[in-house]
Coordinates of C-alpha atoms in Angstrom, one line a residue:
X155 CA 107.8 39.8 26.0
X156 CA 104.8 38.8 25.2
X157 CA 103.3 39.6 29.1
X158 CA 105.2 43.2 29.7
X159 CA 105.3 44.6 26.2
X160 CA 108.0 45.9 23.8
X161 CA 109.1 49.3 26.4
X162 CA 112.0 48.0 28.3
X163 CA 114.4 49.5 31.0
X164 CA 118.0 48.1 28.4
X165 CA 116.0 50.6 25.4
X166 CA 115.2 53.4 27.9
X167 CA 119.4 53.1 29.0
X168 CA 120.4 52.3 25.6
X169 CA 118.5 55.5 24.1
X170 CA 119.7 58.0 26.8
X171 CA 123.2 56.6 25.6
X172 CA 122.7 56.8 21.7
X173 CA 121.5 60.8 22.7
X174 CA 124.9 61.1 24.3
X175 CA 124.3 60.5 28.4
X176 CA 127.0 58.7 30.0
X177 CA 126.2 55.7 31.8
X178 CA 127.9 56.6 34.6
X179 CA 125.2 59.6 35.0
X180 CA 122.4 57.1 34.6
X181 CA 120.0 55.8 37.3
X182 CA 117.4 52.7 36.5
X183 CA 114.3 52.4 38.1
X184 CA 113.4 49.7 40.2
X185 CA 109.5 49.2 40.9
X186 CA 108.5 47.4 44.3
X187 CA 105.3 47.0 42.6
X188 CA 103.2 44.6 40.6
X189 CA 101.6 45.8 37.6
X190 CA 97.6 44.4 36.0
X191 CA 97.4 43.2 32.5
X192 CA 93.8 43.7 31.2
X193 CA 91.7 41.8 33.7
X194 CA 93.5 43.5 36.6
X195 CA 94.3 46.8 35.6
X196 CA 96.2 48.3 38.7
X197 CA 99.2 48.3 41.0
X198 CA 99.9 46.3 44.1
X199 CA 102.8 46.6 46.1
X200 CA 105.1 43.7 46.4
X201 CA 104.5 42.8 50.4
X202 CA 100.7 42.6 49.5
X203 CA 101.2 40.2 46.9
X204 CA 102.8 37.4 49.2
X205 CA 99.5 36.1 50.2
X206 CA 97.5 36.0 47.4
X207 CA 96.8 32.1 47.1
X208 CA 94.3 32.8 44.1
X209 CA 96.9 32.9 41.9
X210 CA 100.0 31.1 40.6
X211 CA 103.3 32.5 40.4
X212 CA 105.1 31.9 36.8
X213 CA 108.9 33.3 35.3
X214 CA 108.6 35.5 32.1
X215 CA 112.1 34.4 30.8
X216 CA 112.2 37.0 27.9
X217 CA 111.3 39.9 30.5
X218 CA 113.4 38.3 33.4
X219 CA 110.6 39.3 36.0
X220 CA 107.5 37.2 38.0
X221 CA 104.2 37.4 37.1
X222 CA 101.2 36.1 38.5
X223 CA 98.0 33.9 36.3
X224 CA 94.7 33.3 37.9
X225 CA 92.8 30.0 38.4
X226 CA 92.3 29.4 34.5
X227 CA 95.9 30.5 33.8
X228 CA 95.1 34.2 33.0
X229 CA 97.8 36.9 33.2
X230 CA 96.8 38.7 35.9
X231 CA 99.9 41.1 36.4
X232 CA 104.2 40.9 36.7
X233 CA 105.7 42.4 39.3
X234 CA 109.8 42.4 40.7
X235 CA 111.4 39.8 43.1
X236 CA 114.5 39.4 44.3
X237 CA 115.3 37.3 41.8
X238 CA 114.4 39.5 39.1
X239 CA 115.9 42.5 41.3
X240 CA 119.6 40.6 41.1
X241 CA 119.0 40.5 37.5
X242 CA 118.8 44.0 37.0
X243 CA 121.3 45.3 39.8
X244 CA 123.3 42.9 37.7
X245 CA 122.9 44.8 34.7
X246 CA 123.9 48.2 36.9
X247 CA 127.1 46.6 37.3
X248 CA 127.7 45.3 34.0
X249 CA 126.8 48.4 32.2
X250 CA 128.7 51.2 34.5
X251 CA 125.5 53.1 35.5
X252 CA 125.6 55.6 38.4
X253 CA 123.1 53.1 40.6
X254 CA 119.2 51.7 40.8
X255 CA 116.8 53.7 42.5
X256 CA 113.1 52.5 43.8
X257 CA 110.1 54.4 44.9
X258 CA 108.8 53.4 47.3
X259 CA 110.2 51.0 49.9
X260 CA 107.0 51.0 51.4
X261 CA 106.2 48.8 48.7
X262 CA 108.4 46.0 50.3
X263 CA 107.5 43.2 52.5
X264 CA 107.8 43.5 56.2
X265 CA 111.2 41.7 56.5
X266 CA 112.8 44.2 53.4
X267 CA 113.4 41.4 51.1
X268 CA 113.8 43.9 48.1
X269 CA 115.4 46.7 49.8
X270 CA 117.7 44.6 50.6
X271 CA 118.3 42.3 47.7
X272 CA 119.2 45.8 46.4
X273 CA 121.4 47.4 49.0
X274 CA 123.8 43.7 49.0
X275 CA 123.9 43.2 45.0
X276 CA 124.8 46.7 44.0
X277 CA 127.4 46.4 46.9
X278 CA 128.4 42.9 45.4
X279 CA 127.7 40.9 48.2
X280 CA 125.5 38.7 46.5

């Protein structure tokens, strides 16, 4: 999309497929992070960005993920949600991968809202 770039976690699976890994032996990564664009070029872990009134929370429909602008609508950084976690433990189970893996959970929020958005959709309870 045009806020996370061309690089996405379906070509990293589909190339590690195409060079003959099975899915089932595949693992996708799941940040608990946000990522800058240009103005903000750093990482902050999701349970630090719940607070941050400065900025406006917006949905990158191409990229399936959140991302933040600031006061004058400037991309500021995307980052996961739950939302955008289901999506992807979604794809997990759709495309026979071995599982979803995230580092760190200290990234989370205090009540585990990512964690566990992960732990209940790859057991298909949500």
């Amino acid at each position: 999309s045009e806020n996370s770039g061309s690089l996405t976690g379906d070509l990293a699976v589909k190339a590690h497929m195409a060079a003959g890994v099975s899915a089932n032996k595949l693992t996708l990564g799941l940040p608990f992070y946000g990522r800058g664009g240009a103005y903000f070029q750093d990482f902050m872990d999701y349970g630090k960005m719940e607070n941050l009134d400065e900025y406006t929370e917006k949905w990158d429909d191409a990229a399936k993920v959140p991302f933040l602008v600031n006061k004058d609508g400037i991309f500021e950084f995307g980052y996961e949600n739950p939302r955008s976690l289901k999506i992807k433990c979604q794809y997990i189970l759709d495309n026979g991968l071995l599982g979803g893996m995230y580092w760190d959970y200290a990234g989370d929020n205090e009540s585990g809202d990512l964690r566990r958005t992960v732990y209940e959709c790859l057991r298909g309870e949500r």
